Amino acid sequence: HIRNIRKWAARRRAYSPIKLFPSRSYIVKEPLGNSLIISPWNYPVQLLLNPLVGAISSGCTAVLKPSPYVPTVSKVIEEMITDTFVPEYITTVQGHRDVNTALLEQRWDIIFFTGSPDLAKTVMAAASKHLTPVVLELGGKSPCIVDKTANIKLAAKRIVFGKFINCGQTCVAPDYIYCHKDVKNQLIEEIKKQIVLQYSEKPLENDTYGKIINEKHFGRVCSLINKEKVVHGGKYDAELLKIEPTVMDNVVWEDAVMQEEIFGPLLPVLEFESIEVIYVEGGKTFAVLDDKRTYRVKLRLYEVESLLPPNFKKLSKSVIGNMKKIDRFSSTITGAVDAVFKCGSFRNHGSFLCVVSGVQIAVSVRFVCGDQADIRCQINVQSSVKLQISVNGTDAELFCGKHLCQLQ
């Protein structure tokens, strides 16, 4: 980091527009000014000192606000900062939310906040009064989606590590599993094995297994356990504030555990039956699971083929006629249609990515009925041609820019 500071801070030559001739332009890096860094309790050292490194490197002053829920760590950090820096440069302020409120009433040049979305709204509201830039690192109810094409053993190993490290008190930990019904039972069994391998058969007696931060959060997490749906774990020790890695099956969206971010060692498992849509947006491929919930799942290209439903996977290779240039929406082109992926939005409109003889053609959607594989599309371009294709015996009309329809 130190070796790169000179390069990062160096002045860079920039293009000067002709109207400013014969001037020279540069991009000059300057410190923003006074920064406020508010850290959470789950990783109280890393999430306070990492932003501080950036503030020091860029030449800013800093006020540090550690979490009051880890008083010992916060006190040690304050002593360390006091012994190392003069208070006019970097200082530490202790206290609860009333102190946060008082700090946010001041004017800052940048605010770095890690914590809950609710408190982040307060931070942004305060920063907006002075148009102060903010960096927010927040939690959320993030799913871990497991499709039937996944490597189940490897997925279980990684899920258990990511979920139960620090007793589930990690903002990027998977909050729950959304799993294909065909592999759900297999995944649950592998997760059980990994919990034993990583945390032993009696995790409450394991000194390396973490605990919940305080009694308030311990009680909140315990209240989310539905004992009738627990398939592994479920025990806890109120004196030690420890909760076993707990897996819950047959969970539905209305359950209490699905109404808030868990932030603890509870892992609900929900299932989906089908992948409704594959679509492309911003050069990335996504999937939509079931019709109950919409998820934008980023996919690798090699995963797309195996995930496509039958009616989207392959189109019949029918040859219609020769391509010829005439008026808009009135030409027919020849070519074997290799694949069609739905992309964009899916509320009766959106777009397709069509591959014709190896040439990609972007097409907008006017109407889609996936069950009958009836695809009718239109795109607004200056000059277009019509592509007549057959999908599982059903005719469909697509319109695409002729400059993309270069067939072999």
mmCIF file of C-alpha atoms in Angstrom:
data_model
loop_
_atom_site.group_PDB
_atom_site.id
_atom_site.type_symbol
_atom_site.label_atom_id
_atom_site.label_comp_id
_atom_site.label_asym_id
_atom_site.label_seq_id
_atom_site.Cartn_x
_atom_site.Cartn_y
_atom_site.Cartn_z
ATOM 1 C CA HIS A 1 0.000 0.000 0.000
ATOM 2 C CA ILE A 2 2.684 2.481 0.994
ATOM 3 C CA ARG A 3 4.678 1.710 -2.149
ATOM 4 C CA ASN A 4 1.707 2.690 -4.324
ATOM 5 C CA ILE A 5 0.733 5.968 -2.662
ATOM 6 C CA ARG A 6 3.086 8.085 -4.768
ATOM 7 C CA LYS A 7 1.631 6.568 -7.960
ATOM 8 C CA TRP A 8 -1.987 6.962 -6.821
ATOM 9 C CA ALA A 9 -1.448 10.590 -5.800
ATOM 10 C CA ALA A 10 0.511 11.582 -8.901
ATOM 11 C CA ARG A 11 -0.811 14.309 -11.193
ATOM 12 C CA ARG A 12 -2.058 12.942 -14.514
ATOM 13 C CA ARG A 13 -2.144 14.675 -17.859
ATOM 14 C CA ALA A 14 -5.643 15.025 -19.337
ATOM 15 C CA TYR A 15 -7.061 15.964 -22.735
ATOM 16 C CA SER A 16 -7.708 19.675 -23.328
ATOM 17 C CA PRO A 17 -10.615 20.598 -25.635
ATOM 18 C CA ILE A 18 -9.784 22.654 -28.705
ATOM 19 C CA LYS A 19 -11.658 25.665 -27.388
ATOM 20 C CA LEU A 20 -9.149 25.896 -24.511
ATOM 21 C CA PHE A 21 -6.103 25.836 -26.816
ATOM 22 C CA PRO A 22 -3.214 26.325 -25.998
ATOM 23 C CA SER A 23 -3.858 25.342 -22.366
ATOM 24 C CA ARG A 24 -2.735 22.132 -20.649
ATOM 25 C CA SER A 25 -5.037 20.050 -18.439
ATOM 26 C CA TYR A 26 -4.252 17.794 -15.502
ATOM 27 C CA ILE A 27 -6.118 15.616 -13.022
ATOM 28 C CA VAL A 28 -4.864 16.518 -9.556
ATOM 29 C CA LYS A 29 -5.614 14.275 -6.548
ATOM 30 C CA GLU A 30 -6.491 16.214 -3.388
ATOM 31 C CA PRO A 31 -7.646 15.093 0.091
ATOM 32 C CA LEU A 32 -11.400 15.330 0.633
ATOM 33 C CA GLY A 33 -10.869 16.729 4.130
ATOM 34 C CA ASN A 34 -12.321 15.581 7.433
ATOM 35 C CA SER A 35 -13.763 12.053 7.501
ATOM 36 C CA LEU A 36 -16.116 10.308 9.902
ATOM 37 C CA ILE A 37 -15.762 6.510 10.240
ATOM 38 C CA ILE A 38 -18.521 4.628 12.086
ATOM 39 C CA SER A 39 -17.846 0.917 12.611
ATOM 40 C CA PRO A 40 -20.122 -1.994 13.693
ATOM 41 C CA TRP A 41 -19.631 -4.567 16.425
ATOM 42 C CA ASN A 42 -19.279 -7.761 14.365
ATOM 43 C CA TYR A 43 -15.811 -6.931 12.962
ATOM 44 C CA PRO A 44 -14.900 -3.945 15.135
ATOM 45 C CA VAL A 45 -11.172 -3.760 14.318
ATOM 46 C CA GLN A 46 -11.127 -4.467 10.593
ATOM 47 C CA LEU A 47 -14.096 -2.270 9.691
ATOM 48 C CA LEU A 48 -12.696 0.665 11.647
ATOM 49 C CA LEU A 49 -9.013 0.530 10.758
ATOM 50 C CA ASN A 50 -9.351 -0.420 7.069
ATOM 51 C CA PRO A 51 -11.175 2.816 6.182
ATOM 52 C CA LEU A 52 -8.702 4.685 8.382
ATOM 53 C CA VAL A 53 -5.825 3.407 6.236
ATOM 54 C CA GLY A 54 -7.519 4.948 3.200
ATOM 55 C CA ALA A 55 -8.103 8.224 5.029
ATOM 56 C CA ILE A 56 -4.454 8.451 6.114
ATOM 57 C CA SER A 57 -3.192 7.522 2.636
ATOM 58 C CA SER A 58 -5.255 10.241 0.974
ATOM 59 C CA GLY A 59 -4.219 12.921 3.479
ATOM 60 C CA CYS A 60 -7.546 13.249 5.315
ATOM 61 C CA THR A 61 -8.146 13.754 9.002
ATOM 62 C CA ALA A 62 -10.486 11.285 10.714
ATOM 63 C CA VAL A 63 -12.882 10.903 13.625
ATOM 64 C CA LEU A 64 -13.417 7.272 14.604
ATOM 65 C CA LYS A 65 -16.648 6.069 16.189
ATOM 66 C CA PRO A 66 -16.289 2.432 17.361
ATOM 67 C CA SER A 67 -19.271 0.327 18.397
ATOM 68 C CA PRO A 68 -20.443 0.552 22.032
ATOM 69 C CA TYR A 69 -21.457 -3.140 21.950
ATOM 70 C CA VAL A 70 -17.776 -4.192 22.128
ATOM 71 C CA PRO A 71 -16.530 -1.865 24.904
ATOM 72 C CA THR A 72 -13.249 -3.701 25.556
ATOM 73 C CA VAL A 73 -12.189 -3.650 21.897
ATOM 74 C CA SER A 74 -13.338 -0.035 21.533
ATOM 75 C CA LYS A 75 -11.328 1.005 24.587
ATOM 76 C CA VAL A 76 -8.177 -0.704 23.274
ATOM 77 C CA ILE A 77 -8.596 0.994 19.892
ATOM 78 C CA GLU A 78 -9.033 4.376 21.552
ATOM 79 C CA GLU A 79 -5.843 3.905 23.601
ATOM 80 C CA MET A 80 -3.940 2.806 20.504
ATOM 81 C CA ILE A 81 -5.127 5.813 18.466
ATOM 82 C CA THR A 82 -4.382 8.227 21.330
ATOM 83 C CA ASP A 83 -0.850 6.880 21.733
ATOM 84 C CA THR A 84 -0.159 7.050 17.977
ATOM 85 C CA PHE A 85 -1.773 10.252 16.663
ATOM 86 C CA VAL A 86 -2.396 13.756 17.888
ATOM 87 C CA PRO A 87 -6.149 14.421 18.364
ATOM 88 C CA GLU A 88 -6.138 17.218 15.782
ATOM 89 C CA TYR A 89 -5.277 14.596 13.156
ATOM 90 C CA ILE A 90 -7.097 11.417 14.217
ATOM 91 C CA THR A 91 -9.280 10.996 17.279
ATOM 92 C CA THR A 92 -11.782 8.531 18.739
ATOM 93 C CA VAL A 93 -15.265 9.279 20.100
ATOM 94 C CA GLN A 94 -17.123 6.741 22.261
ATOM 95 C CA GLY A 95 -20.849 6.479 22.907
ATOM 96 C CA HIS A 96 -24.197 5.129 21.797
ATOM 97 C CA ARG A 97 -26.692 6.353 19.185
ATOM 98 C CA ASP A 98 -27.049 9.751 20.845
ATOM 99 C CA VAL A 99 -23.359 10.300 20.120
ATOM 100 C CA ASN A 100 -23.917 9.147 16.521
ATOM 101 C CA THR A 101 -26.687 11.716 16.197
ATOM 102 C CA ALA A 102 -24.484 14.491 17.560
ATOM 103 C CA LEU A 103 -21.643 13.542 15.222
ATOM 104 C CA LEU A 104 -23.932 13.439 12.185
ATOM 105 C CA GLU A 105 -25.136 16.968 12.927
ATOM 106 C CA GLN A 106 -21.627 18.186 12.133
ATOM 107 C CA ARG A 107 -20.375 18.871 8.644
ATOM 108 C CA TRP A 108 -18.042 16.249 7.174
ATOM 109 C CA ASP A 109 -16.265 15.874 3.878
ATOM 110 C CA ILE A 110 -16.891 12.110 3.683
ATOM 111 C CA ILE A 111 -18.677 9.582 5.902
ATOM 112 C CA PHE A 112 -17.818 5.870 5.986
ATOM 113 C CA PHE A 113 -20.533 3.812 7.685
ATOM 114 C CA THR A 114 -20.914 0.079 8.256
ATOM 115 C CA GLY A 115 -24.094 -1.134 9.915
ATOM 116 C CA SER A 116 -27.821 -1.681 9.511
ATOM 117 C CA PRO A 117 -29.916 -0.270 6.636
ATOM 118 C CA ASP A 118 -32.136 1.594 9.130
ATOM 119 C CA LEU A 119 -29.244 3.539 10.627
ATOM 120 C CA ALA A 120 -27.797 4.038 7.151
ATOM 121 C CA LYS A 121 -30.931 5.995 6.211
ATOM 122 C CA THR A 122 -30.225 8.336 9.119
ATOM 123 C CA VAL A 123 -26.621 8.707 7.975
ATOM 124 C CA MET A 124 -27.639 9.516 4.399
ATOM 125 C CA ALA A 125 -30.300 11.972 5.529
ATOM 126 C CA ALA A 126 -27.755 13.850 7.635
ATOM 127 C CA ALA A 127 -25.131 13.775 4.860
ATOM 128 C CA SER A 128 -27.604 15.079 2.270
ATOM 129 C CA LYS A 129 -27.951 18.389 4.108
ATOM 130 C CA HIS A 130 -24.392 19.238 3.093
ATOM 131 C CA LEU A 131 -24.178 17.023 -0.021
ATOM 132 C CA THR A 132 -21.545 14.981 1.806
ATOM 133 C CA PRO A 133 -20.440 11.814 -0.030
ATOM 134 C CA VAL A 134 -21.006 8.588 1.896
ATOM 135 C CA VAL A 135 -19.662 5.042 1.696
ATOM 136 C CA LEU A 136 -22.174 2.537 3.074
ATOM 137 C CA GLU A 137 -21.496 -1.121 3.808
ATOM 138 C CA LEU A 138 -24.810 -2.638 4.842
ATOM 139 C CA GLY A 139 -26.357 -5.999 5.624
ATOM 140 C CA GLY A 140 -29.305 -7.623 3.895
ATOM 141 C CA LYS A 141 -31.323 -10.777 3.437
ATOM 142 C CA SER A 142 -29.087 -12.344 0.819
ATOM 143 C CA PRO A 143 -29.990 -15.792 -0.547
ATOM 144 C CA CYS A 144 -27.613 -18.542 -1.562
ATOM 145 C CA ILE A 145 -29.216 -20.126 -4.633
ATOM 146 C CA VAL A 146 -28.334 -23.734 -5.390
ATOM 147 C CA ASP A 147 -29.402 -25.159 -8.752
ATOM 148 C CA LYS A 148 -29.572 -28.866 -9.556
ATOM 149 C CA THR A 149 -26.450 -28.543 -11.725
ATOM 150 C CA ALA A 150 -24.325 -27.498 -8.714
ATOM 151 C CA ASN A 151 -21.548 -29.524 -7.127
ATOM 152 C CA ILE A 152 -23.511 -30.288 -3.960
ATOM 153 C CA LYS A 153 -20.605 -31.356 -1.745
ATOM 154 C CA LEU A 154 -18.552 -28.313 -2.639
ATOM 155 C CA ALA A 155 -21.565 -26.018 -2.287
ATOM 156 C CA ALA A 156 -22.327 -27.390 1.191
ATOM 157 C CA LYS A 157 -18.730 -26.930 2.310
ATOM 158 C CA ARG A 158 -18.643 -23.317 1.184
ATOM 159 C CA ILE A 159 -22.112 -22.500 2.518
ATOM 160 C CA VAL A 160 -21.294 -23.815 6.001
ATOM 161 C CA PHE A 161 -18.028 -21.875 6.112
ATOM 162 C CA GLY A 162 -19.568 -18.616 4.882
ATOM 163 C CA LYS A 163 -22.728 -18.856 6.961
ATOM 164 C CA PHE A 164 -21.471 -19.920 10.379
ATOM 165 C CA ILE A 165 -18.122 -18.130 10.586
ATOM 166 C CA ASN A 166 -18.303 -15.572 13.432
ATOM 167 C CA CYS A 167 -21.510 -17.356 14.483
ATOM 168 C CA GLY A 168 -23.365 -16.040 11.433
ATOM 169 C CA GLN A 169 -22.702 -12.416 12.365
ATOM 170 C CA THR A 170 -21.294 -11.368 8.992
ATOM 171 C CA CYS A 171 -23.020 -8.942 6.645
ATOM 172 C CA VAL A 172 -22.070 -10.918 3.518
ATOM 173 C CA ALA A 173 -23.039 -14.317 4.963
ATOM 174 C CA PRO A 174 -25.819 -16.207 3.141
ATOM 175 C CA ASP A 175 -29.027 -15.427 5.000
ATOM 176 C CA TYR A 176 -30.950 -18.429 3.650
ATOM 177 C CA ILE A 177 -30.760 -21.112 0.952
ATOM 178 C CA TYR A 178 -33.014 -21.124 -2.097
ATOM 179 C CA CYS A 179 -32.518 -24.617 -3.513
ATOM 180 C CA HIS A 180 -33.899 -26.623 -6.432
ATOM 181 C CA LYS A 181 -36.295 -29.245 -5.047
ATOM 182 C CA ASP A 182 -34.511 -32.109 -6.845
ATOM 183 C CA VAL A 183 -31.300 -31.611 -4.852
ATOM 184 C CA LYS A 184 -32.599 -30.054 -1.626
ATOM 185 C CA ASN A 185 -32.475 -33.201 0.518
ATOM 186 C CA GLN A 186 -29.010 -34.078 -0.738
ATOM 187 C CA LEU A 187 -27.790 -30.559 0.022
ATOM 188 C CA ILE A 188 -29.206 -30.637 3.557
ATOM 189 C CA GLU A 189 -27.464 -33.932 4.292
ATOM 190 C CA GLU A 190 -24.148 -32.571 3.022
ATOM 191 C CA ILE A 191 -24.589 -29.402 5.103
ATOM 192 C CA LYS A 192 -25.115 -31.530 8.216
ATOM 193 C CA LYS A 193 -21.884 -33.412 7.515
ATOM 194 C CA GLN A 194 -19.955 -30.176 6.972
ATOM 195 C CA ILE A 195 -21.237 -28.661 10.218
ATOM 196 C CA VAL A 196 -19.854 -31.642 12.127
ATOM 197 C CA LEU A 197 -16.573 -31.537 10.210
ATOM 198 C CA GLN A 198 -16.039 -27.819 10.712
ATOM 199 C CA TYR A 199 -17.536 -27.268 14.184
ATOM 200 C CA SER A 200 -17.582 -30.770 15.766
ATOM 201 C CA GLU A 201 -20.594 -32.749 16.982
ATOM 202 C CA LYS A 202 -20.930 -30.482 20.043
ATOM 203 C CA PRO A 203 -20.301 -26.917 18.803
ATOM 204 C CA LEU A 204 -21.551 -25.389 22.069
ATOM 205 C CA GLU A 205 -18.519 -26.954 23.766
ATOM 206 C CA ASN A 206 -16.141 -25.908 20.999
ATOM 207 C CA ASP A 207 -13.920 -23.038 22.201
ATOM 208 C CA THR A 208 -13.256 -21.915 18.628
ATOM 209 C CA TYR A 209 -16.964 -21.519 17.848
ATOM 210 C CA GLY A 210 -18.177 -17.952 18.377
ATOM 211 C CA LYS A 211 -21.006 -16.517 20.428
ATOM 212 C CA ILE A 212 -23.727 -13.933 19.944
ATOM 213 C CA ILE A 213 -22.634 -10.394 20.776
ATOM 214 C CA ASN A 214 -25.082 -9.696 23.641
ATOM 215 C CA GLU A 215 -28.276 -10.873 25.349
ATOM 216 C CA LYS A 216 -30.518 -8.669 23.211
ATOM 217 C CA HIS A 217 -29.362 -10.203 19.941
ATOM 218 C CA PHE A 218 -29.228 -13.671 21.505
ATOM 219 C CA GLY A 219 -32.908 -13.451 22.444
ATOM 220 C CA ARG A 220 -33.837 -12.094 19.010
ATOM 221 C CA VAL A 221 -32.080 -14.913 17.140
ATOM 222 C CA CYS A 222 -33.504 -17.610 19.444
ATOM 223 C CA SER A 223 -37.031 -16.276 18.846
ATOM 224 C CA LEU A 224 -36.603 -17.020 15.115
ATOM 225 C CA ILE A 225 -36.042 -20.755 15.685
ATOM 226 C CA ASN A 226 -39.064 -22.887 14.769
ATOM 227 C CA LYS A 227 -38.311 -26.178 16.525
ATOM 228 C CA GLU A 228 -40.791 -28.070 14.343
ATOM 229 C CA LYS A 229 -38.740 -27.207 11.263
ATOM 230 C CA VAL A 230 -35.262 -27.757 12.723
ATOM 231 C CA VAL A 231 -33.457 -30.649 10.993
ATOM 232 C CA HIS A 232 -30.061 -30.007 12.570
ATOM 233 C CA GLY A 233 -28.906 -28.148 15.678
ATOM 234 C CA GLY A 234 -31.361 -25.872 17.440
ATOM 235 C CA LYS A 235 -29.768 -26.014 20.890
ATOM 236 C CA TYR A 236 -28.381 -22.962 22.694
ATOM 237 C CA ASP A 237 -26.684 -21.893 25.914
ATOM 238 C CA ALA A 238 -28.050 -18.660 27.363
ATOM 239 C CA GLU A 239 -25.183 -18.347 29.848
ATOM 240 C CA LEU A 240 -22.518 -18.519 27.142
ATOM 241 C CA LEU A 241 -24.699 -16.739 24.545
ATOM 242 C CA LYS A 242 -24.029 -19.579 22.118
ATOM 243 C CA ILE A 243 -26.415 -21.046 19.533
ATOM 244 C CA GLU A 244 -25.669 -24.218 17.580
ATOM 245 C CA PRO A 245 -25.420 -24.024 13.785
ATOM 246 C CA THR A 246 -29.074 -24.643 13.000
ATOM 247 C CA VAL A 247 -30.649 -25.795 9.744
ATOM 248 C CA MET A 248 -34.398 -25.356 9.179
ATOM 249 C CA ASP A 249 -36.269 -27.144 6.383
ATOM 250 C CA ASN A 250 -39.751 -26.636 4.870
ATOM 251 C CA VAL A 251 -39.503 -22.924 5.561
ATOM 252 C CA VAL A 252 -42.005 -20.642 3.811
ATOM 253 C CA TRP A 253 -41.816 -16.935 3.059
ATOM 254 C CA GLU A 254 -44.303 -16.113 5.827
ATOM 255 C CA ASP A 255 -42.178 -17.621 8.640
ATOM 256 C CA ALA A 256 -40.697 -15.274 11.223
ATOM 257 C CA VAL A 257 -37.149 -16.201 10.192
ATOM 258 C CA MET A 258 -37.859 -14.802 6.706
ATOM 259 C CA GLN A 259 -39.114 -11.408 7.869
ATOM 260 C CA GLU A 260 -35.756 -9.876 8.852
ATOM 261 C CA GLU A 261 -32.039 -10.309 8.416
ATOM 262 C CA ILE A 262 -31.050 -13.205 10.688
ATOM 263 C CA PHE A 263 -27.473 -12.217 11.545
ATOM 264 C CA GLY A 264 -26.980 -15.418 13.481
ATOM 265 C CA PRO A 265 -26.281 -19.157 13.004
ATOM 266 C CA LEU A 266 -29.704 -20.056 11.584
ATOM 267 C CA LEU A 267 -29.937 -21.384 8.019
ATOM 268 C CA PRO A 268 -33.472 -21.669 6.569
ATOM 269 C CA VAL A 269 -33.864 -23.747 3.400
ATOM 270 C CA LEU A 270 -36.510 -22.905 0.809
ATOM 271 C CA GLU A 271 -37.031 -24.637 -2.531
ATOM 272 C CA PHE A 272 -37.912 -23.653 -6.080
ATOM 273 C CA GLU A 273 -39.153 -25.897 -8.866
ATOM 274 C CA SER A 274 -38.177 -24.278 -12.133
ATOM 275 C CA ILE A 275 -36.188 -21.592 -13.832
ATOM 276 C CA GLU A 276 -38.790 -19.452 -15.555
ATOM 277 C CA VAL A 277 -36.579 -17.140 -17.554
ATOM 278 C CA ILE A 278 -33.000 -16.741 -18.695
ATOM 279 C CA TYR A 279 -32.156 -13.195 -19.710
ATOM 280 C CA VAL A 280 -29.240 -10.951 -20.511
ATOM 281 C CA GLU A 281 -28.726 -7.462 -19.165
ATOM 282 C CA GLY A 282 -25.663 -5.277 -19.362
ATOM 283 C CA GLY A 283 -23.667 -8.082 -20.925
ATOM 284 C CA LYS A 284 -24.424 -10.430 -18.003
ATOM 285 C CA THR A 285 -26.718 -13.465 -18.011
ATOM 286 C CA PHE A 286 -29.365 -13.852 -15.290
ATOM 287 C CA ALA A 287 -32.099 -16.320 -14.318
ATOM 288 C CA VAL A 288 -35.550 -15.817 -12.794
ATOM 289 C CA LEU A 289 -36.632 -18.615 -10.444
ATOM 290 C CA ASP A 290 -40.284 -19.702 -10.182
ATOM 291 C CA ASP A 291 -43.071 -17.164 -10.364
ATOM 292 C CA LYS A 292 -43.233 -16.575 -6.590
ATOM 293 C CA ARG A 293 -40.052 -14.552 -6.211
ATOM 294 C CA THR A 294 -37.875 -12.833 -8.766
ATOM 295 C CA TYR A 295 -34.119 -13.276 -8.459
ATOM 296 C CA ARG A 296 -31.452 -11.871 -10.733
ATOM 297 C CA VAL A 297 -28.930 -14.682 -10.703
ATOM 298 C CA LYS A 298 -25.687 -13.982 -12.502
ATOM 299 C CA LEU A 299 -24.643 -17.001 -14.568
ATOM 300 C CA ARG A 300 -21.480 -18.039 -16.340
ATOM 301 C CA LEU A 301 -21.883 -18.655 -20.042
ATOM 302 C CA TYR A 302 -21.285 -22.400 -19.750
ATOM 303 C CA GLU A 303 -24.127 -22.645 -17.215
ATOM 304 C CA VAL A 304 -26.761 -21.152 -19.503
ATOM 305 C CA GLU A 305 -27.204 -24.184 -21.750
ATOM 306 C CA SER A 306 -27.922 -26.591 -18.887
ATOM 307 C CA LEU A 307 -30.340 -24.208 -17.159
ATOM 308 C CA LEU A 308 -32.554 -23.324 -20.106
ATOM 309 C CA PRO A 309 -36.081 -24.808 -19.995
ATOM 310 C CA PRO A 310 -36.829 -27.118 -22.949
ATOM 311 C CA ASN A 311 -38.929 -24.562 -24.826
ATOM 312 C CA PHE A 312 -36.143 -21.980 -24.609
ATOM 313 C CA LYS A 313 -33.213 -24.321 -25.035
ATOM 314 C CA LYS A 314 -33.215 -25.161 -28.741
ATOM 315 C CA LEU A 315 -35.292 -23.945 -31.646
ATOM 316 C CA SER A 316 -35.961 -26.127 -34.648
ATOM 317 C CA LYS A 317 -33.437 -25.558 -37.436
ATOM 318 C CA SER A 318 -35.891 -24.605 -40.138
ATOM 319 C CA VAL A 319 -34.769 -22.821 -43.285
ATOM 320 C CA ILE A 320 -37.377 -20.366 -44.546
ATOM 321 C CA GLY A 321 -35.902 -18.565 -47.527
ATOM 322 C CA ASN A 322 -33.201 -16.287 -48.786
ATOM 323 C CA MET A 323 -32.491 -12.937 -47.200
ATOM 324 C CA LYS A 324 -33.250 -9.891 -49.331
ATOM 325 C CA LYS A 325 -33.241 -6.196 -48.574
ATOM 326 C CA ILE A 326 -36.631 -4.490 -48.944
ATOM 327 C CA ASP A 327 -38.870 -2.325 -46.763
ATOM 328 C CA ARG A 328 -39.033 -2.368 -42.997
ATOM 329 C CA PHE A 329 -40.377 -5.538 -41.353
ATOM 330 C CA SER A 330 -40.929 -7.274 -44.652
ATOM 331 C CA SER A 331 -37.809 -9.342 -45.316
ATOM 332 C CA THR A 332 -37.234 -12.989 -44.544
ATOM 333 C CA ILE A 333 -33.777 -14.390 -43.797
ATOM 334 C CA THR A 334 -32.273 -17.831 -43.986
ATOM 335 C CA GLY A 335 -30.389 -19.535 -41.197
ATOM 336 C CA ALA A 336 -30.347 -22.221 -38.581
ATOM 337 C CA VAL A 337 -31.559 -20.680 -35.328
ATOM 338 C CA ASP A 338 -29.191 -22.035 -32.684
ATOM 339 C CA ALA A 339 -30.758 -20.697 -29.472
ATOM 340 C CA VAL A 340 -33.009 -18.016 -28.050
ATOM 341 C CA PHE A 341 -32.571 -16.608 -24.536
ATOM 342 C CA LYS A 342 -35.092 -14.267 -22.997
ATOM 343 C CA CYS A 343 -33.522 -11.119 -21.633
ATOM 344 C CA GLY A 344 -34.423 -7.714 -20.228
ATOM 345 C CA SER A 345 -37.653 -7.220 -18.282
ATOM 346 C CA PHE A 346 -40.346 -9.861 -18.461
ATOM 347 C CA ARG A 347 -43.659 -8.073 -17.896
ATOM 348 C CA ASN A 348 -44.960 -8.666 -21.418
ATOM 349 C CA HIS A 349 -41.995 -6.878 -22.912
ATOM 350 C CA GLY A 350 -38.228 -6.989 -22.825
ATOM 351 C CA SER A 351 -35.682 -8.378 -25.236
ATOM 352 C CA PHE A 352 -34.133 -11.564 -26.639
ATOM 353 C CA LEU A 353 -30.668 -12.635 -27.559
ATOM 354 C CA CYS A 354 -30.964 -14.818 -30.654
ATOM 355 C CA VAL A 355 -28.087 -16.756 -32.209
ATOM 356 C CA VAL A 356 -28.511 -17.398 -35.949
ATOM 357 C CA SER A 357 -25.742 -19.387 -37.603
ATOM 358 C CA GLY A 358 -23.338 -18.263 -34.910
ATOM 359 C CA VAL A 359 -24.261 -14.566 -35.209
ATOM 360 C CA GLN A 360 -25.762 -12.908 -32.116
ATOM 361 C CA ILE A 361 -28.878 -10.832 -32.735
ATOM 362 C CA ALA A 362 -30.385 -8.613 -30.038
ATOM 363 C CA VAL A 363 -34.180 -8.488 -30.289
ATOM 364 C CA SER A 364 -36.764 -6.664 -28.193
ATOM 365 C CA VAL A 365 -39.840 -8.529 -26.983
ATOM 366 C CA ARG A 366 -43.419 -7.456 -27.514
ATOM 367 C CA PHE A 367 -45.104 -10.601 -26.248
ATOM 368 C CA VAL A 368 -43.827 -13.783 -24.654
ATOM 369 C CA CYS A 369 -45.758 -16.895 -23.709
ATOM 370 C CA GLY A 370 -43.181 -19.394 -22.517
ATOM 371 C CA ASP A 371 -45.549 -22.319 -21.902
ATOM 372 C CA GLN A 372 -46.544 -22.448 -25.567
ATOM 373 C CA ALA A 373 -43.097 -21.304 -26.677
ATOM 374 C CA ASP A 374 -44.795 -18.600 -28.738
ATOM 375 C CA ILE A 375 -42.357 -15.730 -29.206
ATOM 376 C CA ARG A 376 -43.331 -12.522 -30.996
ATOM 377 C CA CYS A 377 -40.830 -9.701 -31.024
ATOM 378 C CA GLN A 378 -40.261 -6.266 -32.507
ATOM 379 C CA ILE A 379 -37.342 -3.860 -32.428
ATOM 380 C CA ASN A 380 -37.261 -0.205 -33.404
ATOM 381 C CA VAL A 381 -34.324 0.252 -35.734
ATOM 382 C CA GLN A 382 -33.881 2.390 -38.807
ATOM 383 C CA SER A 383 -33.827 -0.618 -41.083
ATOM 384 C CA SER A 384 -34.931 -4.105 -40.101
ATOM 385 C CA VAL A 385 -35.717 -7.542 -41.478
ATOM 386 C CA LYS A 386 -38.185 -10.171 -40.358
ATOM 387 C CA LEU A 387 -36.994 -13.572 -39.156
ATOM 388 C CA GLN A 388 -39.639 -16.286 -39.344
ATOM 389 C CA ILE A 389 -38.869 -19.239 -37.080
ATOM 390 C CA SER A 390 -40.613 -22.238 -35.618
ATOM 391 C CA VAL A 391 -40.458 -23.099 -31.937
ATOM 392 C CA ASN A 392 -41.633 -26.600 -31.102
ATOM 393 C CA GLY A 393 -44.008 -26.482 -34.033
ATOM 394 C CA THR A 394 -45.318 -23.009 -33.234
ATOM 395 C CA ASP A 395 -44.550 -20.165 -35.598
ATOM 396 C CA ALA A 396 -43.015 -17.019 -34.141
ATOM 397 C CA GLU A 397 -42.007 -13.680 -35.581
ATOM 398 C CA LEU A 398 -38.808 -11.853 -34.673
ATOM 399 C CA PHE A 399 -37.503 -8.592 -36.039
ATOM 400 C CA CYS A 400 -33.825 -7.731 -36.019
ATOM 401 C CA GLY A 401 -31.456 -5.202 -37.514
ATOM 402 C CA LYS A 402 -30.292 -6.472 -40.916
ATOM 403 C CA HIS A 403 -26.693 -5.421 -40.211
ATOM 404 C CA LEU A 404 -26.568 -8.139 -37.556
ATOM 405 C CA CYS A 405 -28.087 -10.848 -39.746
ATOM 406 C CA GLN A 406 -25.000 -11.833 -41.687
ATOM 407 C CA LEU A 407 -25.671 -15.472 -42.421
ATOM 408 C CA GLN A 408 -23.233 -18.033 -43.736
#
